[in-house]
mmCIF file of C-alpha atoms in Angstrom:
data_model
loop_
_atom_site.group_PDB
_atom_site.id
_atom_site.type_symbol
_atom_site.label_atom_id
_atom_site.label_comp_id
_atom_site.label_asym_id
_atom_site.label_seq_id
_atom_site.Cartn_x
_atom_site.Cartn_y
_atom_site.Cartn_z
ATOM 1 C CA UNK V 40 -85.241 13.639 197.307
ATOM 2 C CA UNK V 41 -84.159 10.171 196.118
ATOM 3 C CA UNK V 42 -82.197 11.731 193.303
ATOM 4 C CA UNK V 43 -80.433 14.087 195.715
ATOM 5 C CA UNK V 44 -79.539 11.207 198.018
ATOM 6 C CA UNK V 45 -78.123 9.262 195.099
ATOM 7 C CA UNK V 46 -76.111 12.285 193.968
ATOM 8 C CA UNK V 47 -74.758 12.782 197.467
ATOM 9 C CA UNK V 48 -73.802 9.119 197.633
ATOM 10 C CA UNK V 49 -71.935 9.325 194.338
ATOM 11 C CA UNK V 50 -70.228 12.533 195.414
ATOM 12 C CA UNK V 51 -69.069 10.947 198.691
ATOM 13 C CA UNK V 52 -67.789 7.899 196.832
ATOM 14 C CA UNK V 53 -65.886 10.167 194.459
ATOM 15 C CA UNK V 54 -64.309 12.051 197.379
ATOM 16 C CA UNK V 55 -63.336 8.782 199.049
ATOM 17 C CA UNK V 56 -61.660 7.617 195.862
ATOM 18 C CA UNK V 57 -59.713 10.892 195.613
ATOM 19 C CA UNK V 58 -58.547 10.612 199.229
ATOM 20 C CA UNK V 59 -57.531 6.984 198.694
ATOM 21 C CA UNK V 60 -55.541 7.893 195.571
ATOM 22 C CA UNK V 61 -53.874 10.779 197.382
ATOM 23 C CA UNK V 62 -52.836 8.538 200.278
ATOM 24 C CA UNK V 63 -51.542 5.882 197.900
ATOM 25 C CA UNK V 64 -49.546 8.423 195.938
ATOM 26 C CA UNK V 65 -47.978 9.668 199.188
ATOM 27 C CA UNK V 66 -46.999 6.141 200.129
ATOM 28 C CA UNK V 67 -45.403 5.592 196.732
ATOM 29 C CA UNK V 68 -43.563 8.926 196.894
ATOM 30 C CA UNK V 69 -42.332 8.293 200.408
ATOM 31 C CA UNK V 70 -41.123 4.870 199.381
ATOM 32 C CA UNK V 71 -39.264 6.378 196.451
ATOM 33 C CA UNK V 72 -37.710 9.025 198.694
ATOM 34 C CA UNK V 73 -36.718 6.331 201.169
ATOM 35 C CA UNK V 74 -34.929 4.427 198.427
ATOM 36 C CA UNK V 75 -33.068 7.595 197.468
ATOM 37 C CA UNK V 76 -32.007 8.375 201.025
ATOM 38 C CA UNK V 77 -30.987 4.815 201.857
ATOM 39 C CA UNK V 78 -28.516 3.579 199.248
ATOM 40 C CA UNK V 79 -27.663 -0.057 198.818
ATOM 41 C CA UNK V 80 -25.108 -1.059 201.455
ATOM 42 C CA UNK V 81 -22.807 -4.061 201.613
ATOM 43 C CA UNK V 82 -20.536 -5.275 204.417
ATOM 44 C CA UNK V 83 -17.071 -6.684 203.630
ATOM 45 C CA UNK V 84 -17.827 -9.511 206.080
ATOM 46 C CA UNK V 85 -20.452 -10.771 203.641
ATOM 47 C CA UNK V 86 -17.669 -11.368 201.126
ATOM 48 C CA UNK V 87 -15.518 -13.439 203.480
ATOM 49 C CA UNK V 88 -13.253 -10.811 205.044
ATOM 50 C CA UNK V 89 -11.387 -12.262 208.033
ATOM 51 C CA UNK V 90 -12.097 -10.598 211.371
ATOM 52 C CA UNK V 91 -9.524 -9.482 213.951
ATOM 53 C CA UNK V 92 -6.732 -9.198 211.383
ATOM 54 C CA UNK V 93 -6.167 -12.930 211.670
ATOM 55 C CA UNK V 94 -5.713 -13.535 207.936
ATOM 56 C CA UNK V 95 -5.310 -11.631 204.689
ATOM 57 C CA UNK V 96 -8.626 -10.094 203.619
ATOM 58 C CA UNK V 97 -7.360 -8.615 200.355
ATOM 59 C CA UNK V 98 -9.305 -10.941 198.069
ATOM 60 C CA UNK V 99 -12.532 -10.427 200.006
ATOM 61 C CA UNK V 100 -12.168 -6.642 199.802
ATOM 62 C CA UNK V 101 -11.442 -6.805 196.072
ATOM 63 C CA UNK V 102 -14.479 -9.030 195.504
ATOM 64 C CA UNK V 103 -16.653 -6.643 197.502
ATOM 65 C CA UNK V 104 -15.294 -3.673 195.552
ATOM 66 C CA UNK V 105 -15.904 -5.309 192.179
ATOM 67 C CA UNK V 106 -19.473 -6.049 193.232
ATOM 68 C CA UNK V 107 -20.366 -2.494 194.311
ATOM 69 C CA UNK V 108 -18.406 -0.993 191.419
ATOM 70 C CA UNK V 109 -20.559 -2.933 188.957
ATOM 71 C CA UNK V 110 -23.886 -1.771 190.433
ATOM 72 C CA UNK V 111 -25.829 0.450 188.050
ATOM 73 C CA UNK V 112 -27.200 2.808 190.664
ATOM 74 C CA UNK V 113 -26.963 6.384 191.870
ATOM 75 C CA UNK V 114 -25.282 5.498 195.161
ATOM 76 C CA UNK V 115 -23.939 2.384 196.837
ATOM 77 C CA UNK V 116 -22.037 1.867 200.098
ATOM 78 C CA UNK V 117 -19.279 -0.547 201.059
ATOM 79 C CA UNK V 118 -18.870 -0.873 204.822
ATOM 80 C CA UNK V 119 -15.837 -1.813 206.890
ATOM 81 C CA UNK V 120 -17.657 -2.502 210.179
ATOM 82 C CA UNK V 121 -16.649 -0.947 213.481
ATOM 83 C CA UNK V 122 -14.876 -2.916 216.206
ATOM 84 C CA UNK V 123 -13.261 -5.127 213.563
ATOM 85 C CA UNK V 124 -9.683 -5.253 212.242
ATOM 86 C CA UNK V 125 -8.785 -6.352 208.721
ATOM 87 C CA UNK V 126 -5.352 -7.220 207.335
ATOM 88 C CA UNK V 127 -4.784 -6.065 203.771
ATOM 89 C CA UNK V 128 -1.838 -6.777 201.514
ATOM 90 C CA UNK V 129 -1.337 -4.285 198.646
ATOM 91 C CA UNK V 130 -4.669 -3.838 196.852
ATOM 92 C CA UNK V 131 -5.859 -1.714 193.931
ATOM 93 C CA UNK V 132 -9.542 -0.847 193.672
ATOM 94 C CA UNK V 133 -10.029 -0.199 189.979
ATOM 95 C CA UNK V 134 -12.557 1.909 188.129
ATOM 96 C CA UNK V 135 -14.296 3.251 186.253
ATOM 97 C CA UNK V 136 -17.428 2.091 188.035
ATOM 98 C CA UNK V 137 -21.049 1.958 186.916
ATOM 99 C CA UNK V 138 -22.274 3.397 190.218
ATOM 100 C CA UNK V 139 -22.301 7.195 190.117
ATOM 101 C CA UNK V 140 -21.236 7.419 193.771
ATOM 102 C CA UNK V 141 -19.500 4.844 195.940
ATOM 103 C CA UNK V 142 -19.363 5.500 199.660
ATOM 104 C CA UNK V 143 -16.500 3.554 201.238
ATOM 105 C CA UNK V 144 -17.284 3.609 204.959
ATOM 106 C CA UNK V 145 -14.269 2.814 207.119
ATOM 107 C CA UNK V 146 -15.684 2.276 210.615
ATOM 108 C CA UNK V 147 -13.201 -0.390 211.688
ATOM 109 C CA UNK V 148 -9.433 -0.702 211.326
ATOM 110 C CA UNK V 149 -7.311 -1.580 208.302
ATOM 111 C CA UNK V 150 -3.760 -2.811 208.938
ATOM 112 C CA UNK V 151 -0.869 -3.534 206.582
ATOM 113 C CA UNK V 152 1.604 -6.448 206.728
ATOM 114 C CA UNK V 153 3.839 -5.680 209.686
ATOM 115 C CA UNK V 154 7.216 -6.795 208.327
ATOM 116 C CA UNK V 155 8.885 -5.726 205.060
ATOM 117 C CA UNK V 156 9.544 -9.426 204.393
ATOM 118 C CA UNK V 157 5.816 -10.117 204.191
ATOM 119 C CA UNK V 158 5.574 -7.683 201.256
ATOM 120 C CA UNK V 159 7.636 -10.008 199.061
ATOM 121 C CA UNK V 160 5.891 -10.687 195.766
ATOM 122 C CA UNK V 161 3.836 -7.490 196.043
ATOM 123 C CA UNK V 162 4.350 -3.942 194.808
ATOM 124 C CA UNK V 163 6.174 -2.458 197.789
ATOM 125 C CA UNK V 164 5.568 1.091 196.643
ATOM 126 C CA UNK V 165 1.867 1.186 197.438
ATOM 127 C CA UNK V 166 -0.623 -0.283 199.865
ATOM 128 C CA UNK V 167 -4.214 0.871 199.197
ATOM 129 C CA UNK V 168 -4.821 2.359 195.739
ATOM 130 C CA UNK V 169 -7.969 3.722 194.108
ATOM 131 C CA UNK V 170 -7.494 4.013 190.346
ATOM 132 C CA UNK V 171 -9.699 5.757 187.766
ATOM 133 C CA UNK V 172 -12.666 6.111 190.111
ATOM 134 C CA UNK V 173 -15.152 8.995 189.992
ATOM 135 C CA UNK V 174 -17.610 9.840 192.749
ATOM 136 C CA UNK V 175 -15.674 8.019 195.480
ATOM 137 C CA UNK V 176 -16.460 9.119 199.047
ATOM 138 C CA UNK V 177 -14.164 7.557 201.662
ATOM 139 C CA UNK V 178 -15.374 8.396 205.150
ATOM 140 C CA UNK V 179 -15.790 7.088 208.660
ATOM 141 C CA UNK V 180 -14.288 7.223 212.126
ATOM 142 C CA UNK V 181 -12.074 4.191 211.633
ATOM 143 C CA UNK V 182 -8.304 3.843 211.328
ATOM 144 C CA UNK V 183 -5.842 3.050 208.555
ATOM 145 C CA UNK V 184 -2.631 1.815 210.177
ATOM 146 C CA UNK V 185 0.398 1.360 207.926
ATOM 147 C CA UNK V 186 2.459 -0.204 210.741
ATOM 148 C CA UNK V 187 5.496 1.235 208.991
ATOM 149 C CA UNK V 188 8.058 1.067 211.789
ATOM 150 C CA UNK V 189 9.719 -1.960 210.185
ATOM 151 C CA UNK V 190 10.512 0.163 207.126
ATOM 152 C CA UNK V 191 11.776 3.359 208.713
ATOM 153 C CA UNK V 192 15.346 2.189 209.263
ATOM 154 C CA UNK V 193 15.663 0.819 205.739
ATOM 155 C CA UNK V 194 16.911 2.641 202.653
ATOM 156 C CA UNK V 195 14.409 4.799 200.793
ATOM 157 C CA UNK V 196 15.486 2.847 197.697
ATOM 158 C CA UNK V 197 13.347 -0.015 199.000
ATOM 159 C CA UNK V 198 10.268 1.877 197.709
ATOM 160 C CA UNK V 199 8.292 1.731 200.904
ATOM 161 C CA UNK V 200 4.529 1.573 200.580
ATOM 162 C CA UNK V 201 2.386 4.686 200.450
ATOM 163 C CA UNK V 202 -0.670 4.141 202.613
ATOM 164 C CA UNK V 203 -3.365 5.440 200.262
ATOM 165 C CA UNK V 204 -3.191 6.571 196.642
ATOM 166 C CA UNK V 205 -5.779 8.396 194.553
ATOM 167 C CA UNK V 206 -4.616 7.700 191.005
ATOM 168 C CA UNK V 207 -6.475 9.313 188.099
ATOM 169 C CA UNK V 208 -9.584 9.872 190.240
ATOM 170 C CA UNK V 209 -12.210 12.610 189.900
ATOM 171 C CA UNK V 210 -14.895 14.232 192.047
ATOM 172 C CA UNK V 211 -13.929 12.243 195.125
ATOM 173 C CA UNK V 212 -13.260 12.844 198.809
ATOM 174 C CA UNK V 213 -11.503 11.480 201.882
ATOM 175 C CA UNK V 214 -12.878 12.545 205.248
ATOM 176 C CA UNK V 215 -12.810 11.918 208.998
ATOM 177 C CA UNK V 216 -10.514 8.874 208.878
ATOM 178 C CA UNK V 217 -7.512 8.461 211.179
ATOM 179 C CA UNK V 218 -4.292 7.503 209.367
ATOM 180 C CA UNK V 219 -1.222 6.430 211.335
ATOM 181 C CA UNK V 220 2.327 5.154 210.860
ATOM 182 C CA UNK V 221 2.550 4.812 207.103
ATOM 183 C CA UNK V 222 5.770 3.281 205.803
ATOM 184 C CA UNK V 223 6.081 6.369 203.623
ATOM 185 C CA UNK V 224 3.610 9.075 202.511
ATOM 186 C CA UNK V 225 0.156 8.675 204.057
ATOM 187 C CA UNK V 226 -1.945 10.068 201.181
ATOM 188 C CA UNK V 227 -0.820 10.563 197.569
ATOM 189 C CA UNK V 228 -3.115 12.331 195.120
ATOM 190 C CA UNK V 229 -1.736 11.997 191.599
ATOM 191 C CA UNK V 230 -3.203 12.632 188.169
ATOM 192 C CA UNK V 231 -6.497 13.490 189.844
ATOM 193 C CA UNK V 232 -9.033 16.335 189.667
ATOM 194 C CA UNK V 233 -11.569 17.774 192.098
ATOM 195 C CA UNK V 234 -10.591 15.996 195.306
ATOM 196 C CA UNK V 235 -11.587 17.112 198.817
ATOM 197 C CA UNK V 236 -9.661 15.993 201.900
ATOM 198 C CA UNK V 237 -11.110 17.074 205.230
ATOM 199 C CA UNK V 238 -11.299 16.147 208.875
ATOM 200 C CA UNK V 239 -8.282 13.843 208.712
ATOM 201 C CA UNK V 240 -6.056 12.940 211.632
ATOM 202 C CA UNK V 241 -2.623 11.895 210.316
ATOM 203 C CA UNK V 242 0.038 10.812 212.778
ATOM 204 C CA UNK V 243 3.549 9.358 212.582
ATOM 205 C CA UNK V 244 6.623 9.920 214.790
ATOM 206 C CA UNK V 245 8.791 12.953 214.112
ATOM 207 C CA UNK V 246 11.701 10.566 213.529
ATOM 208 C CA UNK V 247 9.919 8.505 210.841
ATOM 209 C CA UNK V 248 11.557 9.409 207.490
ATOM 210 C CA UNK V 249 9.601 10.468 204.396
ATOM 211 C CA UNK V 250 6.221 10.005 206.043
ATOM 212 C CA UNK V 251 4.575 13.043 204.444
ATOM 213 C CA UNK V 252 0.988 13.624 205.446
ATOM 214 C CA UNK V 253 -0.396 14.445 201.989
ATOM 215 C CA UNK V 254 1.509 14.745 198.701
ATOM 216 C CA UNK V 255 0.070 16.195 195.496
ATOM 217 C CA UNK V 256 1.414 15.494 192.022
ATOM 218 C CA UNK V 257 -0.192 16.343 188.674
ATOM 219 C CA UNK V 258 -3.308 17.276 190.624
ATOM 220 C CA UNK V 259 -5.872 20.003 190.011
ATOM 221 C CA UNK V 260 -8.671 21.559 192.047
ATOM 222 C CA UNK V 261 -7.691 20.096 195.401
ATOM 223 C CA UNK V 262 -9.120 21.170 198.777
ATOM 224 C CA UNK V 263 -7.447 20.166 202.059
ATOM 225 C CA UNK V 264 -9.101 21.507 205.206
ATOM 226 C CA UNK V 265 -9.941 21.009 208.878
ATOM 227 C CA UNK V 266 -7.231 18.414 209.488
ATOM 228 C CA UNK V 267 -4.484 17.649 212.010
ATOM 229 C CA UNK V 268 -1.219 16.367 210.539
ATOM 230 C CA UNK V 269 1.968 15.363 212.333
ATOM 231 C CA UNK V 270 4.705 13.280 210.732
ATOM 232 C CA UNK V 271 8.400 12.885 210.002
ATOM 233 C CA UNK V 272 8.242 14.928 206.793
ATOM 234 C CA UNK V 273 6.026 17.572 205.172
ATOM 235 C CA UNK V 274 2.505 17.928 206.506
ATOM 236 C CA UNK V 275 1.514 18.720 202.930
ATOM 237 C CA UNK V 276 3.861 18.724 199.930
ATOM 238 C CA UNK V 277 2.967 20.025 196.490
ATOM 239 C CA UNK V 278 4.668 18.448 193.505
ATOM 240 C CA UNK V 279 4.931 19.227 189.812
ATOM 241 C CA UNK V 280 2.042 19.882 187.403
ATOM 242 C CA UNK V 281 -0.243 20.929 190.248
ATOM 243 C CA UNK V 282 -2.683 23.848 190.243
ATOM 244 C CA UNK V 283 -5.701 25.303 192.039
ATOM 245 C CA UNK V 284 -4.982 24.042 195.539
ATOM 246 C CA UNK V 285 -6.672 25.414 198.669
ATOM 247 C CA UNK V 286 -5.251 24.354 202.054
ATOM 248 C CA UNK V 287 -6.970 25.786 205.136
ATOM 249 C CA UNK V 288 -7.566 25.224 208.841
ATOM 250 C CA UNK V 289 -4.767 22.695 209.268
ATOM 251 C CA UNK V 290 -2.715 22.020 212.398
ATOM 252 C CA UNK V 291 0.784 21.000 211.298
ATOM 253 C CA UNK V 292 3.411 19.479 213.567
ATOM 254 C CA UNK V 293 5.645 17.765 214.108
ATOM 255 C CA UNK V 294 6.992 17.722 210.572
ATOM 256 C CA UNK V 295 8.636 19.802 207.873
ATOM 257 C CA UNK V 296 5.799 22.256 207.310
ATOM 258 C CA UNK V 297 3.837 22.889 204.126
ATOM 259 C CA UNK V 298 6.110 22.740 201.097
ATOM 260 C CA UNK V 299 5.859 23.539 197.435
ATOM 261 C CA UNK V 300 8.548 21.187 196.198
ATOM 262 C CA UNK V 301 10.998 19.990 195.844
ATOM 263 C CA UNK V 302 10.583 20.683 192.125
ATOM 264 C CA UNK V 303 12.697 20.186 189.009
ATOM 265 C CA UNK V 304 15.130 17.585 190.290
ATOM 266 C CA UNK V 305 15.334 15.830 186.911
ATOM 267 C CA UNK V 306 15.822 19.099 185.026
ATOM 268 C CA UNK V 307 12.200 18.958 183.905
ATOM 269 C CA UNK V 308 9.832 21.824 183.104
ATOM 270 C CA UNK V 309 7.838 22.638 186.244
ATOM 271 C CA UNK V 310 4.307 24.071 186.251
ATOM 272 C CA UNK V 311 2.796 24.917 189.650
ATOM 273 C CA UNK V 312 0.286 27.737 190.093
ATOM 274 C CA UNK V 313 -2.697 29.075 192.036
ATOM 275 C CA UNK V 314 -1.830 27.725 195.471
ATOM 276 C CA UNK V 315 -3.460 29.118 198.625
ATOM 277 C CA UNK V 316 -2.435 28.190 202.171
ATOM 278 C CA UNK V 317 -4.452 29.867 204.940
ATOM 279 C CA UNK V 318 -5.340 29.544 208.615
ATOM 280 C CA UNK V 319 -2.616 27.007 209.353
ATOM 281 C CA UNK V 320 -0.934 26.611 212.747
ATOM 282 C CA UNK V 321 2.635 25.257 212.738
ATOM 283 C CA UNK V 322 3.843 23.705 215.990
ATOM 284 C CA UNK V 323 7.589 23.038 216.347
ATOM 285 C CA UNK V 324 8.062 22.234 212.666
ATOM 286 C CA UNK V 325 11.309 22.393 210.704
ATOM 287 C CA UNK V 326 9.748 24.768 208.176
ATOM 288 C CA UNK V 327 6.578 26.759 207.892
ATOM 289 C CA UNK V 328 5.730 28.161 204.461
ATOM 290 C CA UNK V 329 8.371 26.699 202.140
ATOM 291 C CA UNK V 330 9.127 26.736 198.404
ATOM 292 C CA UNK V 331 12.018 24.529 197.288
ATOM 293 C CA UNK V 332 13.276 24.109 193.703
ATOM 294 C CA UNK V 333 16.315 22.406 192.207
ATOM 295 C CA UNK V 334 18.868 24.479 190.303
ATOM 296 C CA UNK V 335 18.639 22.229 187.256
ATOM 297 C CA UNK V 336 14.874 22.646 186.930
ATOM 298 C CA UNK V 337 12.972 24.905 184.534
ATOM 299 C CA UNK V 338 9.443 26.254 184.347
ATOM 300 C CA UNK V 339 7.547 28.231 186.954
ATOM 301 C CA UNK V 340 5.901 28.512 190.357
ATOM 302 C CA UNK V 341 3.467 31.428 190.430
ATOM 303 C CA UNK V 342 0.319 32.737 192.028
ATOM 304 C CA UNK V 343 0.997 31.515 195.576
ATOM 305 C CA UNK V 344 -0.610 32.961 198.715
ATOM 306 C CA UNK V 345 0.332 32.179 202.316
ATOM 307 C CA UNK V 346 -2.033 34.002 204.669
ATOM 308 C CA UNK V 347 -3.243 34.022 208.265
ATOM 309 C CA UNK V 348 -0.549 31.630 209.474
ATOM 310 C CA UNK V 349 0.656 31.110 213.050
ATOM 311 C CA UNK V 350 4.111 29.751 213.916
ATOM 312 C CA UNK V 351 5.068 28.299 217.288
ATOM 313 C CA UNK V 352 8.838 27.790 217.607
ATOM 314 C CA UNK V 353 9.408 26.998 213.924
ATOM 315 C CA UNK V 354 12.980 26.764 212.580
ATOM 316 C CA UNK V 355 12.276 28.410 209.216
ATOM 317 C CA UNK V 356 8.883 30.131 209.319
ATOM 318 C CA UNK V 357 9.281 31.623 205.816
ATOM 319 C CA UNK V 358 11.723 30.075 203.365
ATOM 320 C CA UNK V 359 12.364 30.017 199.624
ATOM 321 C CA UNK V 360 15.295 27.935 198.392
ATOM 322 C CA UNK V 361 15.699 28.291 194.648
ATOM 323 C CA UNK V 362 19.242 26.876 194.715
ATOM 324 C CA UNK V 363 18.606 23.343 195.925
ATOM 325 C CA UNK V 364 21.165 20.714 194.883
ATOM 326 C CA UNK V 365 22.626 17.356 195.944
ATOM 327 C CA UNK V 366 25.488 18.931 197.899
ATOM 328 C CA UNK V 367 23.912 20.905 200.719
ATOM 329 C CA UNK V 368 25.607 24.248 201.292
ATOM 330 C CA UNK V 369 27.864 23.902 198.223
ATOM 331 C CA UNK V 370 25.538 24.521 195.279
ATOM 332 C CA UNK V 371 27.320 26.088 192.316
ATOM 333 C CA UNK V 372 25.588 28.858 190.382
ATOM 334 C CA UNK V 373 23.798 27.575 187.262
ATOM 335 C CA UNK V 374 22.055 29.340 184.379
ATOM 336 C CA UNK V 375 18.908 27.259 184.824
ATOM 337 C CA UNK V 376 16.230 27.528 187.483
ATOM 338 C CA UNK V 377 12.510 27.382 188.199
ATOM 339 C CA UNK V 378 11.070 30.894 187.979
ATOM 340 C CA UNK V 379 9.249 31.882 191.191
ATOM 341 C CA UNK V 380 6.880 34.856 190.955
ATOM 342 C CA UNK V 381 3.821 36.459 192.534
ATOM 343 C CA UNK V 382 4.134 34.956 196.003
ATOM 344 C CA UNK V 383 2.300 36.776 198.812
ATOM 345 C CA UNK V 384 2.764 36.403 202.576
ATOM 346 C CA UNK V 385 -0.109 38.106 204.434
ATOM 347 C CA UNK V 386 -0.885 38.268 208.149
ATOM 348 C CA UNK V 387 1.780 35.900 209.421
ATOM 349 C CA UNK V 388 2.932 35.933 213.011
ATOM 350 C CA UNK V 389 4.602 33.802 215.660
ATOM 351 C CA UNK V 390 8.023 32.664 216.830
ATOM 352 C CA UNK V 391 11.177 31.331 215.213
ATOM 353 C CA UNK V 392 13.435 28.828 216.979
ATOM 354 C CA UNK V 393 16.434 30.042 214.926
ATOM 355 C CA UNK V 394 18.057 33.440 214.435
ATOM 356 C CA UNK V 395 16.943 33.739 210.790
ATOM 357 C CA UNK V 396 13.154 33.879 210.586
ATOM 358 C CA UNK V 397 12.854 34.788 206.892
ATOM 359 C CA UNK V 398 15.066 33.213 204.213
ATOM 360 C CA UNK V 399 14.575 34.144 200.566
ATOM 361 C CA UNK V 400 17.418 32.412 198.733
ATOM 362 C CA UNK V 401 16.804 33.005 195.037
ATOM 363 C CA UNK V 402 18.831 32.332 191.909
ATOM 364 C CA UNK V 403 21.072 34.938 190.307
ATOM 365 C CA UNK V 404 20.091 33.820 186.814
ATOM 366 C CA UNK V 405 16.343 33.335 187.475
ATOM 367 C CA UNK V 406 15.582 35.570 190.443
ATOM 368 C CA UNK V 407 12.346 35.624 192.461
ATOM 369 C CA UNK V 408 9.977 38.433 191.459
ATOM 370 C CA UNK V 409 6.677 39.800 192.683
ATOM 371 C CA UNK V 410 7.202 38.781 196.314
ATOM 372 C CA UNK V 411 4.965 40.525 198.850
ATOM 373 C CA UNK V 412 5.378 40.702 202.620
ATOM 374 C CA UNK V 413 2.189 42.161 204.094
ATOM 375 C CA UNK V 414 1.785 42.440 207.879
ATOM 376 C CA UNK V 415 4.356 39.903 209.045
ATOM 377 C CA UNK V 416 5.479 39.764 212.670
ATOM 378 C CA UNK V 417 7.979 37.115 213.723
ATOM 379 C CA UNK V 418 10.066 37.143 216.872
ATOM 380 C CA UNK V 419 12.431 34.736 218.593
ATOM 381 C CA UNK V 420 11.085 31.791 220.530
ATOM 382 C CA UNK V 421 13.913 32.436 223.010
ATOM 383 C CA UNK V 422 13.507 35.318 225.414
ATOM 384 C CA UNK V 423 15.892 38.192 224.785
ATOM 385 C CA UNK V 424 17.024 36.967 221.365
ATOM 386 C CA UNK V 425 16.570 38.771 218.062
ATOM 387 C CA UNK V 426 15.690 37.427 214.631
ATOM 388 C CA UNK V 427 16.742 38.601 211.181
ATOM 389 C CA UNK V 428 15.908 38.220 207.494
ATOM 390 C CA UNK V 429 18.227 37.129 204.694
ATOM 391 C CA UNK V 430 17.601 37.698 200.990
ATOM 392 C CA UNK V 431 19.463 36.839 197.792
ATOM 393 C CA UNK V 432 18.114 38.018 194.435
ATOM 394 C CA UNK V 433 14.634 38.431 195.921
ATOM 395 C CA UNK V 434 12.524 41.225 194.417
ATOM 396 C CA UNK V 435 9.267 42.524 195.783
ATOM 397 C CA UNK V 436 7.512 44.894 198.154
ATOM 398 C CA UNK V 437 6.342 45.230 201.738
ATOM 399 C CA UNK V 438 3.069 46.552 203.126
ATOM 400 C CA UNK V 439 2.336 47.410 206.743
ATOM 401 C CA UNK V 440 4.528 46.353 209.640
ATOM 402 C CA UNK V 441 7.073 43.668 208.755
ATOM 403 C CA UNK V 442 9.399 42.195 211.377
ATOM 404 C CA UNK V 443 12.194 41.224 211.202
ATOM 405 C CA UNK V 444 13.265 44.071 208.934
ATOM 406 C CA UNK V 445 12.708 42.992 205.334
ATOM 407 C CA UNK V 446 15.591 42.661 202.899
ATOM 408 C CA UNK V 447 13.724 42.548 199.584
ATOM 409 C CA UNK V 448 14.969 44.512 196.610
ATOM 410 C CA UNK V 449 12.031 46.909 196.360
ATOM 411 C CA UNK V 450 10.728 46.539 192.856
ATOM 412 C CA UNK V 451 8.405 44.017 191.310
#
């Protein structure tokens, strides 16, 4: 019996040790998981940023950026705290960074210098730039205010500042932030790959010149979705050397619509392809789905789809202008041109505020080919008025009901 009691005692001790080890291992695992879920976070105030926009915080922001950029970690956060305003002169946040992911949380407000004179000594062409950064996640419910009204009456030759630039960035995103009153374009994505823009609210007066919402140039694999954009220029404009772009669920207006172009102004070789624009609502815009190329350009625009679009009192719901030149309305015929092909318009409907709802103005020397109008219904925004189509050197086909009556030359 003594031996059995001793054995039982040893067995119980062994079980207790196992339970203790199990509990300890759980604690260690949970701690490790906690560290993964809660990345290192740093507040710009800790680096001397001035509150209430009372002084320039550029140096503090740059110091904070350099610190988080140098962290050898999976994920790190830099926080612009809510209920605070920070004045920034032109700044460039440089990469590459050691951190695999940097979360830039904009909860407060960022403001630019209010007068063009205060930009003296700085690069006037840009305000907030992220250069050569991978894994950047800009997010938050804060505001980026370009306070650009002092620039809008000045010549565009003054190189007004673009509010935010992604330059040579990869695998990054911009989400949920409110951007207002940029001196020029609100967001420029250039030389960058795999960028997602979503949940943005971009706003500038209809009369503010060249204040595009988002402009793409030499960009690949770009997603723009679930955003509201109103400005004095294009809601989204697509520049040269751009491919694999998906724009969806965007409310556009006021503004100049969603434009591919202008392209080829310098007589260069254009390459734009695989562009999809879907589920966009245009409210009172100058254009809807637009492609615009200069006569002197070369190269191609191909593989473009506009689908499931709604137009409310839009001046030019569907427009291609392949004969763009410096003298509006007096462009002479040239032998050059950007070749436009394989462009589909599917399930488009709404109202035009002008008599011509569809304009397909293509070049005689390099005509548009492979155009498709599939289930398009456009009528006048004015009761009792009719709308028409106009085509020049436009080749393609129609499927389903198309109104106004199409004018395509029916061969691909």
